[in-house]
Amino acid sequence: MRISHKKYVEEKQKAKFDFKKDYRKTDDYKETYDEISKIIKKYILPYAEISNLIYTKDSLEIFLNQDYKTDFNDKHIINLCKKNNFYLLTHDGDYKNSDINVISYNPKLSS
């Protein structure tokens, strides 16, 4: 999505065109979203496993007290990957120092 946003900004010569505020309202965003959705449905969902973590009051308190540098969503994803020995497919550089298996083309994540 970010690549499509960058391409759109360059083609339309829009100097200040925010991804969330502006680009999400465009037809280009919707078309890109639909294409990505088709790819996910065809090539990823047939092999996907849906999983979740159930937190107790005690485990949630531990969760809230760990690693102040990581936001709540990233923390949850890291815990989910650890518990299930999952690999995380992401481009998000926030996972650089996490101790989970990450698959990415993001150069920040390669070590």
PDB file of C-alpha atoms in Angstrom:
ATOM      1  CA  MET A   1       0.000   0.000   0.000  1.00  0.00           C
ATOM      2  CA  ARG A   2       2.819   2.397   0.845  1.00  0.00           C
ATOM      3  CA  ILE A   3       4.497   1.675  -2.492  1.00  0.00           C
ATOM      4  CA  SER A   4       1.251   2.474  -4.318  1.00  0.00           C
ATOM      5  CA  HIS A   5       0.898   5.653  -2.266  1.00  0.00           C
ATOM      6  CA  LYS A   6       4.426   6.748  -3.182  1.00  0.00           C
ATOM      7  CA  LYS A   7       3.825   6.013  -6.865  1.00  0.00           C
ATOM      8  CA  TYR A   8       0.503   7.890  -6.778  1.00  0.00           C
ATOM      9  CA  VAL A   9       2.121  10.931  -5.151  1.00  0.00           C
ATOM     10  CA  GLU A  10       4.898  10.967  -7.762  1.00  0.00           C
ATOM     11  CA  GLU A  11       2.513  10.539 -10.704  1.00  0.00           C
ATOM     12  CA  LYS A  12       0.051  13.156  -9.481  1.00  0.00           C
ATOM     13  CA  GLN A  13       2.838  15.461  -8.261  1.00  0.00           C
ATOM     14  CA  LYS A  14       1.267  15.922  -4.871  1.00  0.00           C
ATOM     15  CA  ALA A  15       3.882  17.284  -2.486  1.00  0.00           C
ATOM     16  CA  LYS A  16       1.871  16.834   0.712  1.00  0.00           C
ATOM     17  CA  PHE A  17      -0.493  13.913   0.386  1.00  0.00           C
ATOM     18  CA  ASP A  18      -0.854  11.954   3.622  1.00  0.00           C
ATOM     19  CA  PHE A  19      -1.278   8.194   3.343  1.00  0.00           C
ATOM     20  CA  LYS A  20      -4.034   7.840   5.944  1.00  0.00           C
ATOM     21  CA  LYS A  21      -5.768  11.181   5.632  1.00  0.00           C
ATOM     22  CA  ASP A  22      -5.662  11.688   1.857  1.00  0.00           C
ATOM     23  CA  TYR A  23      -4.660   8.561  -0.059  1.00  0.00           C
ATOM     24  CA  ARG A  24      -7.176   6.232   1.589  1.00  0.00           C
ATOM     25  CA  LYS A  25      -9.981   8.282   0.055  1.00  0.00           C
ATOM     26  CA  THR A  26      -8.788   7.757  -3.543  1.00  0.00           C
ATOM     27  CA  ASP A  27      -9.922   5.221  -6.120  1.00  0.00           C
ATOM     28  CA  ASP A  28      -6.268   4.229  -6.534  1.00  0.00           C
ATOM     29  CA  TYR A  29      -6.154   3.152  -2.886  1.00  0.00           C
ATOM     30  CA  LYS A  30      -9.371   1.144  -3.280  1.00  0.00           C
ATOM     31  CA  GLU A  31      -8.096  -0.585  -6.433  1.00  0.00           C
ATOM     32  CA  THR A  32      -4.773  -1.441  -4.786  1.00  0.00           C
ATOM     33  CA  TYR A  33      -6.593  -2.682  -1.685  1.00  0.00           C
ATOM     34  CA  ASP A  34      -8.809  -4.934  -3.817  1.00  0.00           C
ATOM     35  CA  GLU A  35      -5.803  -6.371  -5.691  1.00  0.00           C
ATOM     36  CA  ILE A  36      -3.928  -7.119  -2.478  1.00  0.00           C
ATOM     37  CA  SER A  37      -7.070  -8.688  -0.998  1.00  0.00           C
ATOM     38  CA  LYS A  38      -7.386 -11.005  -4.020  1.00  0.00           C
ATOM     39  CA  ILE A  39      -3.756 -12.102  -3.663  1.00  0.00           C
ATOM     40  CA  ILE A  40      -4.173 -12.779   0.058  1.00  0.00           C
ATOM     41  CA  LYS A  41      -7.389 -14.751  -0.503  1.00  0.00           C
ATOM     42  CA  LYS A  42      -5.851 -16.857  -3.267  1.00  0.00           C
ATOM     43  CA  TYR A  43      -2.306 -17.480  -2.046  1.00  0.00           C
ATOM     44  CA  ILE A  44      -2.228 -16.949   1.727  1.00  0.00           C
ATOM     45  CA  LEU A  45      -5.614 -17.764   3.271  1.00  0.00           C
ATOM     46  CA  PRO A  46      -5.663 -21.378   2.068  1.00  0.00           C
ATOM     47  CA  TYR A  47      -2.548 -21.960   4.183  1.00  0.00           C
ATOM     48  CA  ALA A  48      -3.310 -19.607   7.073  1.00  0.00           C
ATOM     49  CA  GLU A  49      -3.995 -20.615  10.637  1.00  0.00           C
ATOM     50  CA  ILE A  50      -6.109 -18.296  12.761  1.00  0.00           C
ATOM     51  CA  SER A  51      -4.893 -17.997  16.303  1.00  0.00           C
ATOM     52  CA  ASN A  52      -5.376 -15.756  19.294  1.00  0.00           C
ATOM     53  CA  LEU A  53      -4.208 -15.345  22.851  1.00  0.00           C
ATOM     54  CA  ILE A  54      -6.512 -15.244  25.813  1.00  0.00           C
ATOM     55  CA  TYR A  55      -5.157 -13.033  28.563  1.00  0.00           C
ATOM     56  CA  THR A  56      -5.910 -13.503  32.226  1.00  0.00           C
ATOM     57  CA  LYS A  57      -5.832 -10.591  34.638  1.00  0.00           C
ATOM     58  CA  ASP A  58      -2.367 -11.694  35.810  1.00  0.00           C
ATOM     59  CA  SER A  59      -0.930 -12.241  32.333  1.00  0.00           C
ATOM     60  CA  LEU A  60      -2.359  -8.916  31.169  1.00  0.00           C
ATOM     61  CA  GLU A  61      -0.653  -7.147  34.056  1.00  0.00           C
ATOM     62  CA  ILE A  62       2.670  -8.750  33.069  1.00  0.00           C
ATOM     63  CA  PHE A  63       1.993  -7.784  29.443  1.00  0.00           C
ATOM     64  CA  LEU A  64       1.386  -4.160  30.418  1.00  0.00           C
ATOM     65  CA  ASN A  65       4.592  -3.986  32.469  1.00  0.00           C
ATOM     66  CA  GLN A  66       6.987  -5.342  29.856  1.00  0.00           C
ATOM     67  CA  ASP A  67       9.052  -3.383  27.324  1.00  0.00           C
ATOM     68  CA  TYR A  68       7.904   0.214  27.396  1.00  0.00           C
ATOM     69  CA  LYS A  69       9.418   0.867  23.947  1.00  0.00           C
ATOM     70  CA  THR A  70       6.980  -1.454  22.146  1.00  0.00           C
ATOM     71  CA  ASP A  71       3.370  -0.439  21.484  1.00  0.00           C
ATOM     72  CA  PHE A  72       0.501  -2.649  22.645  1.00  0.00           C
ATOM     73  CA  ASN A  73      -0.368  -4.109  19.232  1.00  0.00           C
ATOM     74  CA  ASP A  74       3.246  -5.046  18.482  1.00  0.00           C
ATOM     75  CA  LYS A  75       3.569  -6.563  21.968  1.00  0.00           C
ATOM     76  CA  HIS A  76       0.501  -8.709  21.395  1.00  0.00           C
ATOM     77  CA  ILE A  77       1.771  -9.891  17.997  1.00  0.00           C
ATOM     78  CA  ILE A  78       5.170 -10.754  19.500  1.00  0.00           C
ATOM     79  CA  ASN A  79       3.518 -12.731  22.320  1.00  0.00           C
ATOM     80  CA  LEU A  80       1.278 -14.544  19.834  1.00  0.00           C
ATOM     81  CA  CYS A  81       4.264 -15.502  17.669  1.00  0.00           C
ATOM     82  CA  LYS A  82       6.246 -16.705  20.698  1.00  0.00           C
ATOM     83  CA  LYS A  83       3.393 -18.794  22.109  1.00  0.00           C
ATOM     84  CA  ASN A  84       2.702 -20.516  18.785  1.00  0.00           C
ATOM     85  CA  ASN A  85       6.237 -20.518  17.343  1.00  0.00           C
ATOM     86  CA  PHE A  86       4.937 -18.487  14.393  1.00  0.00           C
ATOM     87  CA  TYR A  87       6.930 -16.592  11.806  1.00  0.00           C
ATOM     88  CA  LEU A  88       5.850 -12.993  11.291  1.00  0.00           C
ATOM     89  CA  LEU A  89       5.660 -11.726   7.709  1.00  0.00           C
ATOM     90  CA  THR A  90       6.028  -7.942   7.926  1.00  0.00           C
ATOM     91  CA  HIS A  91       7.727  -4.850   6.581  1.00  0.00           C
ATOM     92  CA  ASP A  92       7.441  -3.091   9.950  1.00  0.00           C
ATOM     93  CA  GLY A  93      10.871  -2.103  11.254  1.00  0.00           C
ATOM     94  CA  ASP A  94       9.522  -2.069  14.816  1.00  0.00           C
ATOM     95  CA  TYR A  95      10.217  -5.809  15.037  1.00  0.00           C
ATOM     96  CA  LYS A  96      14.000  -5.409  14.540  1.00  0.00           C
ATOM     97  CA  ASN A  97      14.947  -6.229  18.126  1.00  0.00           C
ATOM     98  CA  SER A  98      12.139  -8.657  18.882  1.00  0.00           C
ATOM     99  CA  ASP A  99      13.100 -12.228  19.627  1.00  0.00           C
ATOM    100  CA  ILE A 100      10.695 -13.804  17.132  1.00  0.00           C
ATOM    101  CA  ASN A 101      11.161 -15.233  13.643  1.00  0.00           C
ATOM    102  CA  VAL A 102      10.572 -12.442  11.104  1.00  0.00           C
ATOM    103  CA  ILE A 103      10.327 -12.744   7.321  1.00  0.00           C
ATOM    104  CA  SER A 104      10.782  -9.431   5.524  1.00  0.00           C
ATOM    105  CA  TYR A 105      12.349  -7.559   2.630  1.00  0.00           C
ATOM    106  CA  ASN A 106      12.829  -4.556   4.898  1.00  0.00           C
ATOM    107  CA  PRO A 107      16.595  -3.931   5.091  1.00  0.00           C
ATOM    108  CA  LYS A 108      16.151  -2.645   8.667  1.00  0.00           C
ATOM    109  CA  LEU A 109      15.082  -6.140   9.714  1.00  0.00           C
ATOM    110  CA  SER A 110      17.947  -8.074   8.160  1.00  0.00           C
ATOM    111  CA  SER A 111      20.776  -8.910  10.498  1.00  0.00           C
TER     112      SER A 111
END
